[in-house]
Every structure is written in C-alpha cells, then in structure tokens.
Amino acid sequence: MANEVRDREVLRAVVQAQVERTPALDVHTHIYSSAFGPLLLRGPEELLTYHYLQAETNRVLAEHSPAAFMALPKAEQARLVWRTLFVERSPLSEAGRGVITALHRLGVASVRDYAAALARFAGLSAGEHVDLVLRAANVGGVVMTNDPLNPAERAVWEQGGARDARFRAALRIDPILVDWPAAAPRLFELGYAVERDLPEASYPEIARFLRDWAARMQPAYLAASLPPTFAMPSDTACGRILTRAVLPVCRELALPFAMMIGVKKRIMPELGDGGDGVGRADLDAVEHLCRSYPANLFLLTVLARENQHQAVVLARKFKNLHLFGCWWFNNNPSIVEEITRERIEMLGTSFTPQHSDARVLDQLVYKWAHARRVIAAVLVEKYSLLIDEGWYPAEEEITRDVALLMGGEFERFLAQH
Ligand code: HDL
Ligand code: ZN
C-alpha cells in the first residue's frame, strides 16, 4: 500500500500526530453549553474545588473537619486546596497534575502562580471560554449529562434557549431507576399520573415523561448510573421500569441506553459528590439485557477495575453493546493503559477508549491530553507488533483507526438503529 510505515520511529511520530490532531467526541461529560449559565463550571476556583481534589485535600487537612472544609466559601476552599496539594505537597495525583496541565495549556504564564491563573481567566465570557477550551483540548463535540428533574436545568430547557451544536444532550434518569419512591412524586408534580407502588397505568406515564424530554432534548442516549447491586432480571421497581418503560421508549426512539454501573453513593456523606465509592458489580445483568433485548442498543462503562475484563468479553459477544471510557476511579494512566490494551486486544477498534467525565470546562484540556498520551502509546505498541510480522500500516489506515477510536465508532454504533 502507498504510505506504508515500516520504521518504528516514523510509526511513533505518525500515530502520536494523528491522535493529537484528530478531534475527540467526548461521549460523557457534566459540562454545559454557555446557554445554561451558572451550570457551566469554569476557571481555576472550580478546577481546584473539583470533588476529586476536595477528597484528596480532606485526607491531609489538619485544621478542618470534612464537613467544615466542605462548607467553606468556594474561593477560600480553593485557596486551601492550592496550599495543601500544590504548595505544601507536589500535585502528583492525576487530578492535581490535571490542574497543572490545564493551566499550562490554557496559557497561564507560571503554573505555580495561583493569582496569575485567576487573572488569566478573569473577564473571559462563557462563550469565549468554551471556544478556548474546545480548541485547546481538540474536542469537536461533547455529550452533556442532563437531568429534567433538576429545576435549574429544567428551566433552561423550558425557555428553549439557543442550542450549541457542539453540546449534545444525554437524558439522565438515575432517580427513576434507583430511587423510584422519591422520583414518583416529582414526576406527578410535573403532570405525569404515576404512583409509588407502580400500578399498570404508571408505566405508560413514565414512558410519556421520557418521550417528552427526549423530544425536547434530542439526546444522544438515555443514561443512568447504577449501584453494584444492579441485577437483571429483576422484579424490583428498577427492573420493571427499565423493561416496561425505558427500553421500549429507547427502541421506539432509536436511542441507546447507557449503563454506568458500580457506584456506591455517599459512603462518606460529608464529602458530597466526593463521598461516592465503588463496588464490584454483577455484569450478568448486562449479559441478560443484551441477550434478551437484541433490538436495544446498550452503552456501558463500569466503575470497578475488577469488572473491566468481563465487560470486554460481553462486548465481544453482543454487537448491541458498546463500551466507552475509563470511568472516574479508572481514569488514571496506569488503569487507562490496562483497560485500553485489553479492549484493543479483544475488540480491535470497536469501542470508545475514553470520555472525560469533565465537571469543569477546563478539565477537558487535561483529561484529553492525558488520555491521548496513553491511547497513542498502546496503538504504537500494537502496530509495532504487526510490523514485526510484515504487516505495514498505511498512514491512511492509522488515520482511519484513530478516527474510529476518537468518536467515529461511537457514531457508527448509534447509527445502527
Ligand atoms: O454518575 C456519574 O456520571 C459520575 O461520573 C459522577 O458524576 C461522579 O461524581 C463523577 O464526576 N465522576 O468523575
Ligand atoms: Zn459522569
């Protein structure tokens, strides 16, 4: 083939350049377009008060209890995080190093100077900041996490604000599946004739809620984070709502259902979002769903490292299952490398290696810079092994493969319906 790559140094350069220059589709984030106003978190104070860094600071903080630390005003809390993790200690953790990567790549002259970091972003409008970060991160589009039961967010959707095509929605339905007794009255208040004890008539009303919000949001997928105890088949409220309302609506609207499995909510409640833990899940539930609902498309990311290998085996068996990202506690280079390697070894390019899970706009820069480094390294290794055996990748083949991994395969999977 033309442009065959035979030399390992050339291979490394071609792969690294291609991974860097290929825009990423970020299939799961918690950031918002500027139309959502204060819901879009951005800038150094938000970077420093990320719940990962709150938890890491809490571990070594002498002068405050967890509750007192978490109750501090944001600016004061951010300064304490900076002092604790960036001055008294070195930012060697992934979340700490991520702040430095983001500040450096976003143009802060001295990444040791917090005041300079604050000054760099002062006066930047949300729209300017979004453009700056998407360009610096080379992210072409993101999928948000959208909760119609969040009053602040619902108001923006109901006002019908301008849509930013770079920000696609995801209809997030955790409360409906994992806390129906609390969700039922909230749906009822919104005009859906549902009841806590789930009589037959409630399922069409839950379906109507999902259809109404899917029509408004035009989501890429429906999603829920699920506990390690998630089990299917199941006659629980979760099992019944999933099979009798959620999956039928997903089939009807040709939308995948994204399962994010393994979170143990609030094992350390004082830390808020930083207080969630991880538990090994029973992925037989995923096997049951993929086999029993072949007309549904499923997206999956799992939180326990111990679940990753079985998830890859399941993806190899079921073409209606697509794995995405190295989620949360897995989003550390040592584990991203392990997971990406085992996915390529069993799935080739039919998966999505990473999502950022960014909660703060600027995090896109570091989460993608750090991920691209690992993805490129694993690809170089795998192509090199082919070169050893006389199979020489063409540059256009490397371009094609990288485009698949950076979002192309995800789009192909979604278009299957
Ligand atoms: O449920 C989720 O989508 C998780 O990603 C949580 O938001 C979690 O708090 C998180 O931000 N992980 O990175
Ligand atoms: Zn998330």
Short mmCIF file of C-alpha atoms and ligand atoms in Angstrom, two decimals:
data_model
loop_
_atom_site.label_atom_id
_atom_site.label_comp_id
_atom_site.label_asym_id
_atom_site.label_seq_id
_atom_site.Cartn_x
_atom_site.Cartn_y
_atom_site.Cartn_z
CA MET A 1 0.00 0.00 0.00
CA ALA A 2 1.05 3.60 -0.50
CA ASN A 3 2.49 5.44 2.55
CA GLU A 4 3.33 2.19 4.31
CA VAL A 5 5.00 2.76 7.68
CA ARG A 6 7.84 0.30 8.31
CA ASP A 7 10.08 2.26 10.65
CA ARG A 8 9.23 2.33 14.34
CA GLU A 9 10.26 5.93 14.93
CA VAL A 10 8.19 7.04 11.93
CA LEU A 11 5.31 4.95 13.29
CA ARG A 12 5.52 6.65 16.68
CA ALA A 13 5.53 10.10 15.08
CA VAL A 14 2.61 9.30 12.75
CA VAL A 15 0.46 7.75 15.48
CA GLN A 16 1.15 10.49 18.03
CA ALA A 17 0.46 13.22 15.46
CA GLN A 18 -2.77 11.57 14.35
CA VAL A 19 -4.05 11.03 17.89
CA GLU A 20 -3.26 14.66 18.74
CA ARG A 21 -4.81 16.16 15.60
CA THR A 22 -7.99 14.02 15.49
CA PRO A 23 -10.81 15.94 17.22
CA ALA A 24 -12.39 13.89 20.02
CA LEU A 25 -16.09 13.32 20.55
CA ASP A 26 -16.40 13.38 24.35
CA VAL A 27 -19.29 10.98 24.91
CA HIS A 28 -19.84 11.67 28.62
CA THR A 29 -19.32 14.95 30.49
CA HIS A 30 -21.02 17.10 33.12
CA ILE A 31 -20.29 20.37 31.41
CA TYR A 32 -22.89 22.57 29.78
CA SER A 33 -23.04 24.96 26.88
CA SER A 34 -22.97 28.63 27.84
CA ALA A 35 -26.78 28.81 27.46
CA PHE A 36 -27.02 27.02 30.82
CA GLY A 37 -25.39 29.96 32.61
CA PRO A 38 -24.05 29.12 36.11
CA LEU A 39 -24.48 25.40 35.50
CA LEU A 40 -21.36 25.62 33.32
CA LEU A 41 -18.50 25.46 35.84
CA ARG A 42 -15.26 27.03 34.63
CA GLY A 43 -11.99 28.64 35.83
CA PRO A 44 -9.32 27.97 38.49
CA GLU A 45 -11.58 28.06 41.58
CA GLU A 46 -13.84 25.42 40.07
CA LEU A 47 -10.82 23.37 38.96
CA LEU A 48 -9.43 23.37 42.50
CA THR A 49 -12.73 22.56 44.22
CA TYR A 50 -13.37 19.52 41.97
CA HIS A 51 -14.65 16.76 44.20
CA TYR A 52 -11.61 14.61 43.45
CA LEU A 53 -9.36 17.35 44.91
CA GLN A 54 -11.73 18.04 47.79
CA ALA A 55 -11.37 14.39 48.82
CA GLU A 56 -7.58 14.43 48.40
CA THR A 57 -7.29 17.65 50.42
CA ASN A 58 -9.57 16.37 53.16
CA ARG A 59 -7.18 13.48 53.73
CA VAL A 60 -4.33 15.70 54.84
CA LEU A 61 -6.13 18.77 56.21
CA ALA A 62 -5.46 19.38 59.89
CA GLU A 63 -7.45 22.50 60.59
CA HIS A 64 -10.92 21.48 59.39
CA SER A 65 -13.28 18.56 59.74
CA PRO A 66 -14.60 17.22 56.42
CA ALA A 67 -17.93 18.97 56.97
CA ALA A 68 -16.30 22.28 57.91
CA PHE A 69 -13.92 22.11 54.94
CA MET A 70 -16.79 21.38 52.55
CA ALA A 71 -18.80 24.28 53.98
CA LEU A 72 -16.08 26.85 53.27
CA PRO A 73 -16.83 29.54 50.67
CA LYS A 74 -15.55 28.39 47.27
CA ALA A 75 -12.73 30.95 46.98
CA GLU A 76 -11.43 30.08 50.47
CA GLN A 77 -11.75 26.36 49.84
CA ALA A 78 -9.87 26.71 46.54
CA ARG A 79 -7.02 28.57 48.22
CA LEU A 80 -6.82 25.83 50.87
CA VAL A 81 -6.68 23.13 48.19
CA TRP A 82 -3.93 25.06 46.41
CA ARG A 83 -1.91 25.48 49.60
CA THR A 84 -2.39 21.88 50.69
CA LEU A 85 -1.88 19.96 47.44
CA PHE A 86 0.14 22.39 45.29
CA VAL A 87 2.43 24.20 47.79
CA GLU A 88 2.83 22.01 50.88
CA ARG A 89 2.90 18.93 48.63
CA SER A 90 3.52 18.30 44.92
CA PRO A 91 0.50 17.79 42.59
CA LEU A 92 1.49 14.27 41.69
CA SER A 93 -2.04 12.80 41.74
CA GLU A 94 -3.96 12.60 38.44
CA ALA A 95 -6.42 15.30 39.49
CA GLY A 96 -3.62 17.50 40.85
CA ARG A 97 -1.40 17.11 37.78
CA GLY A 98 -4.51 17.72 35.68
CA VAL A 99 -4.90 21.22 37.07
CA ILE A 100 -1.31 22.00 36.06
CA THR A 101 -1.78 20.55 32.56
CA ALA A 102 -4.95 22.60 32.08
CA LEU A 103 -3.47 25.87 33.35
CA HIS A 104 -0.30 25.40 31.30
CA ARG A 105 -2.09 24.56 28.05
CA LEU A 106 -4.62 27.36 28.55
CA GLY A 107 -1.89 29.96 28.67
CA VAL A 108 -1.18 30.64 32.35
CA ALA A 109 2.34 32.07 32.32
CA SER A 110 3.50 30.50 35.59
CA VAL A 111 1.67 27.38 36.70
CA ARG A 112 2.96 27.87 40.22
CA ASP A 113 1.25 31.23 40.49
CA TYR A 114 -2.40 30.84 41.52
CA ALA A 115 -3.02 34.59 41.33
CA ALA A 116 -1.76 34.53 37.73
CA ALA A 117 -4.13 31.66 36.99
CA LEU A 118 -7.08 33.61 38.35
CA ALA A 119 -6.02 36.67 36.34
CA ARG A 120 -5.72 34.66 33.11
CA PHE A 121 -9.42 33.73 33.18
CA ALA A 122 -10.84 36.91 34.71
CA GLY A 123 -13.18 38.69 32.31
CA LEU A 124 -13.43 35.73 29.91
CA SER A 125 -17.05 35.29 28.82
CA ALA A 126 -18.54 31.79 28.95
CA GLY A 127 -18.72 31.65 25.16
CA GLU A 128 -15.08 32.77 24.77
CA HIS A 129 -14.03 30.27 27.44
CA VAL A 130 -15.88 27.40 25.72
CA ASP A 131 -14.23 28.21 22.39
CA LEU A 132 -10.80 28.50 24.04
CA VAL A 133 -11.09 25.16 25.84
CA LEU A 134 -12.61 23.13 23.00
CA ARG A 135 -9.82 24.37 20.73
CA ALA A 136 -7.05 23.69 23.28
CA ALA A 137 -8.45 20.23 24.06
CA ASN A 138 -9.13 19.46 20.37
CA VAL A 139 -12.62 18.30 21.29
CA GLY A 140 -15.12 18.61 18.46
CA GLY A 141 -18.22 17.81 20.48
CA VAL A 142 -19.32 16.78 23.93
CA VAL A 143 -22.29 14.93 25.35
CA MET A 144 -23.70 16.62 28.45
CA THR A 145 -25.48 15.00 31.40
CA ASN A 146 -28.99 16.40 31.51
CA ASP A 147 -31.42 15.90 34.36
CA PRO A 148 -35.01 17.06 33.74
CA LEU A 149 -35.70 16.71 37.46
CA ASN A 150 -33.11 19.40 38.25
CA PRO A 151 -35.22 22.57 38.47
CA ALA A 152 -32.34 24.89 37.47
CA GLU A 153 -31.64 22.86 34.35
CA ARG A 154 -35.30 22.22 33.53
CA ALA A 155 -35.89 25.99 33.44
CA VAL A 156 -33.28 26.41 30.70
CA TRP A 157 -34.81 23.65 28.57
CA GLU A 158 -38.30 25.05 29.06
CA GLN A 159 -37.12 28.51 27.96
CA GLY A 160 -35.95 26.84 24.76
CA GLY A 161 -32.57 28.58 24.79
CA ALA A 162 -30.30 28.56 21.74
CA ARG A 163 -28.63 25.21 21.22
CA ASP A 164 -24.87 24.91 20.68
CA ALA A 165 -24.43 22.07 18.18
CA ARG A 166 -21.16 21.12 19.85
CA PHE A 167 -23.09 20.17 23.01
CA ARG A 168 -25.35 17.15 22.64
CA ALA A 169 -27.70 16.10 25.39
CA ALA A 170 -27.93 12.86 27.34
CA LEU A 171 -31.21 12.18 29.15
CA ARG A 172 -30.12 11.08 32.61
CA ILE A 173 -32.72 9.07 34.55
CA ASP A 174 -31.00 7.80 37.70
CA PRO A 175 -33.77 8.81 40.16
CA ILE A 176 -36.42 6.98 38.14
CA LEU A 177 -34.47 3.74 38.21
CA VAL A 178 -32.66 3.80 41.54
CA ASP A 179 -34.97 5.85 43.75
CA TRP A 180 -38.49 5.50 42.38
CA PRO A 181 -40.22 6.29 45.71
CA ALA A 182 -38.58 9.73 45.65
CA ALA A 183 -38.91 10.22 41.88
CA ALA A 184 -42.62 9.32 41.66
CA PRO A 185 -43.98 12.44 43.40
CA ARG A 186 -41.64 14.64 41.36
CA LEU A 187 -42.96 13.21 38.09
CA PHE A 188 -46.50 13.54 39.44
CA GLU A 189 -45.88 17.24 40.17
CA LEU A 190 -44.80 17.62 36.54
CA GLY A 191 -48.15 16.23 35.37
CA TYR A 192 -47.46 12.54 34.92
CA ALA A 193 -50.03 10.25 36.55
CA VAL A 194 -47.56 7.93 38.23
CA GLU A 195 -47.79 6.26 41.62
CA ARG A 196 -45.13 5.00 44.03
CA ASP A 197 -46.46 1.46 44.05
CA LEU A 198 -46.26 1.28 40.24
CA PRO A 199 -49.74 0.13 39.14
CA GLU A 200 -50.02 -0.88 35.49
CA ALA A 201 -51.08 2.65 34.49
CA SER A 202 -47.81 4.19 35.71
CA TYR A 203 -45.60 2.64 33.03
CA PRO A 204 -47.16 4.49 30.06
CA GLU A 205 -46.88 7.72 32.07
CA ILE A 206 -43.19 7.13 32.77
CA ALA A 207 -42.79 6.42 29.06
CA ARG A 208 -44.60 9.67 28.26
CA PHE A 209 -42.18 11.58 30.55
CA LEU A 210 -39.22 10.02 28.74
CA ARG A 211 -40.70 10.77 25.30
CA ASP A 212 -41.48 14.38 26.24
CA TRP A 213 -37.93 15.02 27.44
CA ALA A 214 -36.35 13.13 24.58
CA ALA A 215 -38.35 15.31 22.19
CA ARG A 216 -37.17 18.45 23.98
CA MET A 217 -33.50 17.45 24.44
CA GLN A 218 -32.92 15.33 21.31
CA PRO A 219 -30.43 13.27 23.38
CA ALA A 220 -27.67 11.06 22.02
CA TYR A 221 -28.73 8.43 24.53
CA LEU A 222 -30.60 7.81 27.79
CA ALA A 223 -28.32 7.07 30.75
CA ALA A 224 -28.25 6.05 34.39
CA SER A 225 -25.55 5.35 36.92
CA LEU A 226 -26.42 2.15 38.75
CA PRO A 227 -25.22 0.58 42.02
CA PRO A 228 -23.07 -2.57 42.23
CA THR A 229 -26.27 -4.36 43.36
CA PHE A 230 -27.95 -3.73 39.99
CA ALA A 231 -29.30 -7.10 38.90
CA MET A 232 -31.39 -8.33 35.95
CA PRO A 233 -33.80 -9.99 35.50
CA SER A 234 -35.41 -8.34 38.48
CA ASP A 235 -38.93 -7.72 39.73
CA THR A 236 -37.84 -4.60 41.59
CA ALA A 237 -39.12 -1.14 40.64
CA CYS A 238 -35.84 -0.66 38.76
CA GLY A 239 -36.24 -3.87 36.79
CA ARG A 240 -39.87 -3.21 35.94
CA ILE A 241 -39.40 0.44 34.96
CA LEU A 242 -36.36 -0.47 32.87
CA THR A 243 -38.04 -3.27 30.93
CA ARG A 244 -41.57 -1.81 30.73
CA ALA A 245 -40.86 1.86 30.10
CA VAL A 246 -37.23 2.76 29.45
CA LEU A 247 -36.20 0.06 26.96
CA PRO A 248 -39.44 0.25 24.93
CA VAL A 249 -39.02 4.04 24.59
CA CYS A 250 -35.36 3.59 23.64
CA ARG A 251 -36.39 1.16 20.88
CA GLU A 252 -39.18 3.46 19.71
CA LEU A 253 -36.88 6.50 19.54
CA ALA A 254 -33.81 4.55 18.32
CA LEU A 255 -31.79 5.68 21.33
CA PRO A 256 -29.18 3.62 23.21
CA PHE A 257 -29.44 3.11 26.94
CA ALA A 258 -26.15 3.88 28.71
CA MET A 259 -25.44 1.96 31.90
CA MET A 260 -22.78 3.27 34.26
CA ILE A 261 -22.50 0.53 36.86
CA GLY A 262 -20.71 0.24 40.19
CA VAL A 263 -21.17 3.43 42.16
CA LYS A 264 -21.78 3.18 45.91
CA LYS A 265 -23.37 6.54 46.65
CA ARG A 266 -22.16 8.61 49.59
CA ILE A 267 -20.04 6.12 51.52
CA MET A 268 -18.51 9.25 53.06
CA PRO A 269 -21.55 11.58 53.02
CA GLU A 270 -19.74 14.66 54.35
CA LEU A 271 -17.75 14.85 51.11
CA GLY A 272 -20.81 15.23 48.88
CA ASP A 273 -20.07 14.11 45.32
CA GLY A 274 -16.56 13.30 46.52
CA GLY A 275 -18.03 10.83 49.00
CA ASP A 276 -19.09 8.18 46.47
CA GLY A 277 -17.32 4.83 46.46
CA VAL A 278 -17.02 1.82 44.17
CA GLY A 279 -18.28 -1.74 44.32
CA ARG A 280 -17.83 -4.77 42.07
CA ALA A 281 -20.98 -5.27 40.01
CA ASP A 282 -22.71 -8.39 38.73
CA LEU A 283 -22.39 -7.96 34.97
CA ASP A 284 -24.67 -10.96 34.37
CA ALA A 285 -27.30 -8.20 34.41
CA VAL A 286 -25.72 -6.70 31.29
CA GLU A 287 -25.46 -10.12 29.66
CA HIS A 288 -29.19 -10.69 30.33
CA LEU A 289 -30.20 -7.31 28.89
CA CYS A 290 -28.07 -7.58 25.73
CA ARG A 291 -29.35 -11.11 25.00
CA SER A 292 -32.99 -10.51 25.96
CA TYR A 293 -33.36 -7.15 24.20
CA PRO A 294 -31.49 -7.54 20.90
CA ALA A 295 -33.38 -4.60 19.37
CA ASN A 296 -31.99 -2.27 22.05
CA LEU A 297 -28.54 -0.69 21.87
CA PHE A 298 -26.61 -0.53 25.14
CA LEU A 299 -23.66 1.63 26.14
CA LEU A 300 -21.62 0.50 29.12
CA THR A 301 -18.93 1.79 31.39
CA VAL A 302 -18.12 0.13 34.70
CA LEU A 303 -16.56 1.60 37.80
CA ALA A 304 -14.77 -1.36 39.37
CA ARG A 305 -11.42 -2.32 37.85
CA GLU A 306 -12.38 -5.94 38.59
CA ASN A 307 -15.33 -5.64 36.21
CA GLN A 308 -13.40 -4.34 33.22
CA HIS A 309 -12.31 -7.66 31.72
CA GLN A 310 -15.78 -9.25 31.86
CA ALA A 311 -17.20 -6.10 30.26
CA VAL A 312 -14.84 -6.56 27.31
CA VAL A 313 -15.85 -10.22 26.95
CA LEU A 314 -19.53 -9.22 26.96
CA ALA A 315 -18.87 -6.57 24.29
CA ARG A 316 -17.18 -9.23 22.17
CA LYS A 317 -20.33 -11.39 22.38
CA PHE A 318 -23.03 -8.76 21.88
CA LYS A 319 -22.92 -6.39 18.92
CA ASN A 320 -25.64 -4.28 20.62
CA LEU A 321 -23.19 -3.44 23.43
CA HIS A 322 -20.64 -0.62 23.12
CA LEU A 323 -18.03 0.09 25.79
CA PHE A 324 -16.99 3.67 26.47
CA GLY A 325 -14.42 5.41 28.61
CA CYS A 326 -12.30 4.65 31.64
CA TRP A 327 -14.80 5.96 34.16
CA TRP A 328 -13.95 8.03 37.29
CA PHE A 329 -11.67 5.94 39.51
CA ASN A 330 -10.38 4.21 36.35
CA ASN A 331 -9.36 7.48 34.72
CA ASN A 332 -5.75 7.22 35.85
CA PRO A 333 -2.98 6.49 33.32
CA SER A 334 -1.98 3.20 34.93
CA ILE A 335 -5.53 1.83 34.63
CA VAL A 336 -6.41 3.58 31.35
CA GLU A 337 -3.44 1.79 29.79
CA GLU A 338 -4.52 -1.60 31.14
CA ILE A 339 -8.14 -1.18 30.07
CA THR A 340 -7.29 0.24 26.62
CA ARG A 341 -4.85 -2.57 25.97
CA GLU A 342 -7.33 -5.34 26.89
CA ARG A 343 -10.08 -3.67 24.87
CA ILE A 344 -7.91 -3.42 21.73
CA GLU A 345 -6.73 -6.99 22.26
CA MET A 346 -10.32 -8.29 22.27
CA LEU A 347 -12.32 -5.70 20.32
CA GLY A 348 -9.89 -4.12 17.86
CA THR A 349 -11.30 -0.64 17.18
CA SER A 350 -14.96 -1.39 18.04
CA PHE A 351 -15.15 0.61 21.28
CA THR A 352 -14.65 4.16 22.57
CA PRO A 353 -11.48 4.33 24.70
CA GLN A 354 -12.22 7.49 26.64
CA HIS A 355 -14.66 10.08 27.85
CA SER A 356 -13.60 12.93 30.10
CA ASP A 357 -16.40 12.97 32.67
CA ALA A 358 -15.39 16.62 32.99
CA ARG A 359 -17.37 18.64 35.52
CA VAL A 360 -15.38 21.82 34.94
CA LEU A 361 -14.95 23.12 31.37
CA ASP A 362 -11.16 23.49 31.65
CA GLN A 363 -10.78 19.83 32.64
CA LEU A 364 -11.37 18.85 29.01
CA VAL A 365 -7.83 20.06 28.30
CA TYR A 366 -6.11 17.77 30.81
CA LYS A 367 -8.39 14.78 30.57
CA TRP A 368 -7.89 14.56 26.84
CA ALA A 369 -4.16 15.42 26.91
CA HIS A 370 -3.54 12.67 29.45
CA ALA A 371 -5.81 10.17 27.63
CA ARG A 372 -4.31 10.80 24.18
CA ARG A 373 -0.83 10.06 25.55
CA VAL A 374 -1.91 6.58 26.70
CA ILE A 375 -4.06 5.77 23.66
CA ALA A 376 -1.18 6.71 21.32
CA ALA A 377 1.30 4.58 23.30
CA VAL A 378 -0.93 1.49 23.18
CA LEU A 379 -1.57 1.96 19.45
CA VAL A 380 2.16 2.30 18.74
CA GLU A 381 2.75 -0.99 20.57
CA LYS A 382 0.04 -2.84 18.66
CA TYR A 383 1.06 -1.50 15.22
CA SER A 384 4.71 -2.30 16.02
CA LEU A 385 3.80 -5.94 16.67
CA LEU A 386 2.16 -6.02 13.22
CA ILE A 387 5.26 -4.51 11.63
CA ASP A 388 7.33 -7.29 13.27
CA GLU A 389 5.29 -9.77 11.24
CA GLY A 390 5.48 -7.92 7.92
CA TRP A 391 2.10 -6.11 8.06
CA TYR A 392 2.92 -2.46 7.43
CA PRO A 393 0.17 0.05 8.33
CA ALA A 394 -0.51 2.76 5.79
CA GLU A 395 -0.78 6.28 7.14
CA GLU A 396 -4.39 6.48 5.92
CA GLU A 397 -5.18 3.28 7.82
CA ILE A 398 -3.79 4.79 11.02
CA THR A 399 -5.86 7.92 10.36
CA ARG A 400 -8.97 5.77 9.85
CA ASP A 401 -8.37 3.71 13.00
CA VAL A 402 -7.75 6.74 15.20
CA ALA A 403 -10.89 8.47 13.88
CA LEU A 404 -12.89 5.38 14.89
CA LEU A 405 -11.48 5.41 18.41
CA MET A 406 -11.97 9.16 18.89
CA GLY A 407 -15.69 9.04 18.22
CA GLY A 408 -16.26 7.50 14.79
CA GLU A 409 -17.08 4.05 16.15
CA PHE A 410 -19.45 5.60 18.69
CA GLU A 411 -21.31 7.42 15.88
CA ARG A 412 -21.40 4.22 13.80
CA PHE A 413 -22.83 2.30 16.77
CA LEU A 414 -25.55 4.93 17.37
CA ALA A 415 -26.47 4.95 13.67
CA GLN A 416 -27.08 1.18 13.73
CA HIS A 417 -30.75 1.62 14.63
O1 HDL B 1 -22.62 9.47 37.72
C1 HDL B 1 -21.72 9.98 37.02
O2 HDL B 1 -21.89 10.41 35.85
C2 HDL B 1 -20.36 10.11 37.66
O3 HDL B 1 -19.41 10.47 36.68
C3 HDL B 1 -20.41 11.16 38.77
O4 HDL B 1 -20.84 12.38 38.21
C4 HDL B 1 -19.10 11.33 39.52
O5 HDL B 1 -19.32 12.22 40.61
C5 HDL B 1 -18.00 11.93 38.68
O6 HDL B 1 -17.98 13.11 38.42
N1 HDL B 1 -17.05 11.09 38.30
O7 HDL B 1 -15.98 11.53 37.57
ZN ZN B 2 -20.15 11.26 34.98
#
